[in-house]
Short mmCIF file of C-alpha atoms in Angstrom, two decimals:
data_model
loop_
_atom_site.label_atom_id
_atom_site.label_comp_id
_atom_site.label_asym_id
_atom_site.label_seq_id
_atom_site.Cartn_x
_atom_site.Cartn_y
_atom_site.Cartn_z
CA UNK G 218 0.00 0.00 0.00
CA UNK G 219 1.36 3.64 -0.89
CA UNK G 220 2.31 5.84 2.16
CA UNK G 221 0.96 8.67 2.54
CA UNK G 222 3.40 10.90 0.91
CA UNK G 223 3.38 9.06 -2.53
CA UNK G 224 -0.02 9.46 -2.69
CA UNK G 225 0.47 13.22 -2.01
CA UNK G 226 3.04 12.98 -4.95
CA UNK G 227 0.78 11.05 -7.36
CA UNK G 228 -1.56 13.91 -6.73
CA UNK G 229 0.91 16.73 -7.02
CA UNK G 230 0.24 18.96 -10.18
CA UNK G 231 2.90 21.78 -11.25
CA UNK G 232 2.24 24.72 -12.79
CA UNK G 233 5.33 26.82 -14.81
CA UNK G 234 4.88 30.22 -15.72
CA UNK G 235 7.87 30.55 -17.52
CA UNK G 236 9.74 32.71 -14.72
CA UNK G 237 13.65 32.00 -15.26
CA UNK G 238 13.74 31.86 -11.40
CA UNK G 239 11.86 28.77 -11.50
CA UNK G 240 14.43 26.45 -12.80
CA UNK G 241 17.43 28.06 -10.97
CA UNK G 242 15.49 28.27 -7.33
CA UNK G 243 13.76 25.05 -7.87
CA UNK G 244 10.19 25.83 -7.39
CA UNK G 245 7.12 26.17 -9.44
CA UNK G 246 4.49 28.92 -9.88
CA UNK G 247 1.90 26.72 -8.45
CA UNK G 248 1.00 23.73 -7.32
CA UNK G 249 -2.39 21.63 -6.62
CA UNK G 250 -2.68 18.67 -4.47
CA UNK G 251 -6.79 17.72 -4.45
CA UNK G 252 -8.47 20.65 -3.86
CA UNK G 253 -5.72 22.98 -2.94
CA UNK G 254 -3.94 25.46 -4.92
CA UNK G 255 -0.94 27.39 -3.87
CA UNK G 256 0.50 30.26 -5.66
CA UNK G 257 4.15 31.11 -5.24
CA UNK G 258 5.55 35.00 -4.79
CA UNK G 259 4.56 36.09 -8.44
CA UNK G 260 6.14 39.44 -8.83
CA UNK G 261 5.10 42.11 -11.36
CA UNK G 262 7.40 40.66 -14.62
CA UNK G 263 6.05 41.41 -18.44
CA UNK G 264 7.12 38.63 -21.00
CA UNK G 265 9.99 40.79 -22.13
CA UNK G 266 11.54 41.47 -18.30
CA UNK G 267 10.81 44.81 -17.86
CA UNK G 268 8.57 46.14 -14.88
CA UNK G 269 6.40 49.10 -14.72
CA UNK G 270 7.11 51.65 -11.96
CA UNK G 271 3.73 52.05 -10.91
CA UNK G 272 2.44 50.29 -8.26
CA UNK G 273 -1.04 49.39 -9.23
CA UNK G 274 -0.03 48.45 -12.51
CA UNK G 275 2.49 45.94 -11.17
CA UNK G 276 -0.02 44.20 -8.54
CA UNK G 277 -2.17 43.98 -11.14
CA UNK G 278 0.11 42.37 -13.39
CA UNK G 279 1.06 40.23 -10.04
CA UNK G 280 -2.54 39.23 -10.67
CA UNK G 281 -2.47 38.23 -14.04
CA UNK G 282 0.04 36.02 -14.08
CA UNK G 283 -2.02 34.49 -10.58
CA UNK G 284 -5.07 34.32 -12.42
CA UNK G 285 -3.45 32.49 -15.01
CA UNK G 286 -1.52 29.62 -12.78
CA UNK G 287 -4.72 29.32 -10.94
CA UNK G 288 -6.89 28.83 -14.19
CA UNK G 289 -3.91 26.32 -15.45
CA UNK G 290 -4.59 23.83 -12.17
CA UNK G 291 -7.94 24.14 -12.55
CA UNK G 292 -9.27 27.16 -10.29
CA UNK G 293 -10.97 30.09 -10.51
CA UNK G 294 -10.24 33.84 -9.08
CA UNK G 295 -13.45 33.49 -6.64
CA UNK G 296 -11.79 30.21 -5.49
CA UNK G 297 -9.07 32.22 -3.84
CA UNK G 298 -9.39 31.93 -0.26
CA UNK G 299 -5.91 33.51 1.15
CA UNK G 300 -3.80 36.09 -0.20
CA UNK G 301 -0.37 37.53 1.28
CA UNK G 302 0.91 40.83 -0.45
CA UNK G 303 4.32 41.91 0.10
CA UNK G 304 5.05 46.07 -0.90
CA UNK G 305 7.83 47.86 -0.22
CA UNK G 306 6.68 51.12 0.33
CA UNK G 307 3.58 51.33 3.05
CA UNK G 308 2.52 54.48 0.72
CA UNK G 309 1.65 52.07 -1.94
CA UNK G 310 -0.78 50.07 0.16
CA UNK G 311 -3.83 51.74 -1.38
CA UNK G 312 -3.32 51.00 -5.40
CA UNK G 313 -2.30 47.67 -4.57
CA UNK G 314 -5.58 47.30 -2.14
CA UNK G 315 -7.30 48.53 -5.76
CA UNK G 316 -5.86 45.96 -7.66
CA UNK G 317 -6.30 43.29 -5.28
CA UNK G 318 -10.34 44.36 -4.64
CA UNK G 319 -10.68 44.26 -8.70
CA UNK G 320 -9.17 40.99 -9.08
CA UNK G 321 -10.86 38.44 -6.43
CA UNK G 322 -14.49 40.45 -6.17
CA UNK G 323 -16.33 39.35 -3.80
CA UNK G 324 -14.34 36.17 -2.97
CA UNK G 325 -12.66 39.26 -0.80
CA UNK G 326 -9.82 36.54 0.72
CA UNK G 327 -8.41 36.34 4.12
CA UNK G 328 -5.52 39.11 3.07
CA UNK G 329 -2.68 40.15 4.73
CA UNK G 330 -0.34 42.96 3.33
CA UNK G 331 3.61 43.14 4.83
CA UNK G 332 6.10 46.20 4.60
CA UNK G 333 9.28 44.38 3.25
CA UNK G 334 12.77 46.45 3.22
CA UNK G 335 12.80 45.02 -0.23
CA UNK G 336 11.95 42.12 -2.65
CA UNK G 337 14.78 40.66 -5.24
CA UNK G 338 14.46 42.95 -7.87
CA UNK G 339 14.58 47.22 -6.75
CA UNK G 340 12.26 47.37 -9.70
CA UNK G 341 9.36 45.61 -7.87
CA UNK G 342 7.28 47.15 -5.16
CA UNK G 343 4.72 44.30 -4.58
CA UNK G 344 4.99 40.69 -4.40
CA UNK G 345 2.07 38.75 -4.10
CA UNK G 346 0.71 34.76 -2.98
CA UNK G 347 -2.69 33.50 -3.36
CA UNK G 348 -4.15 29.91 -2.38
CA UNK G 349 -7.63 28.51 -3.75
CA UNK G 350 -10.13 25.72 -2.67
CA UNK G 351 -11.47 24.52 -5.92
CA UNK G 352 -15.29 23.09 -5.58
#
């Protein structure tokens, strides 16, 4: 009989969003096991690299590409049920609170929202997480 732990592996569904990191650090964007999806740190990165200085604009692109990993195993935006945003600058709190509000709706996740001295890239001011329940 499998333990416990293979079966959790059997189960275990990856999701790549391309990142370069992902590879090198060894993780992967996402990952559902049953009815749980977790979304790693997704940071505000356009298919060419670059990063747009605003701070809205890059949580909502931190959404996008959450949306997308989240769609790719299977869930939905009103499935998210946790959500951990990281900014840099506590002056920013309010345009990423925008673009967090228009992305899950009225899912409105247990949220939490950190002050970081910094993420790995200056260019980013938000990082954010996300976990679903699918149905």
């Amino acid at each position: 009989m499998p333990t416990y732990d293979q079966r959790v592996a059997d189960q275990r569904q990856r999701i790549s969003s391309g990142s370069p990191f992902e590879p090198e650090f060894g993780f992967s964007r996402a990952v559902r096991v049953g009815s749980r999806v977790v979304v790693s740190g997704t940071a505000p990165i356009w298919p060419d690299g670059s990063c747009d200085p605003d701070p809205e604009r890059q949580a909502r692109r931190c959404m996008e590409i959450i949306i997308t990993a989240l769609e790719e195993a299977g869930a939905r935006a009103e499935q998210v049920t946790r959500t951990r945003m990281y900014i840099t600058d506590p002056a920013d709190a309010q345009a990423v609170g925008r673009a967090h509000a228009q992305a899950f709706g009225d899912a409105r996740p247990a949220a939490t929202m950190v002050v970081v001295a910094g993420l790995l890239d200056p260019r980013w001011k938000v990082e954010i997480e996300a976990e679903a329940i699918v149905d």
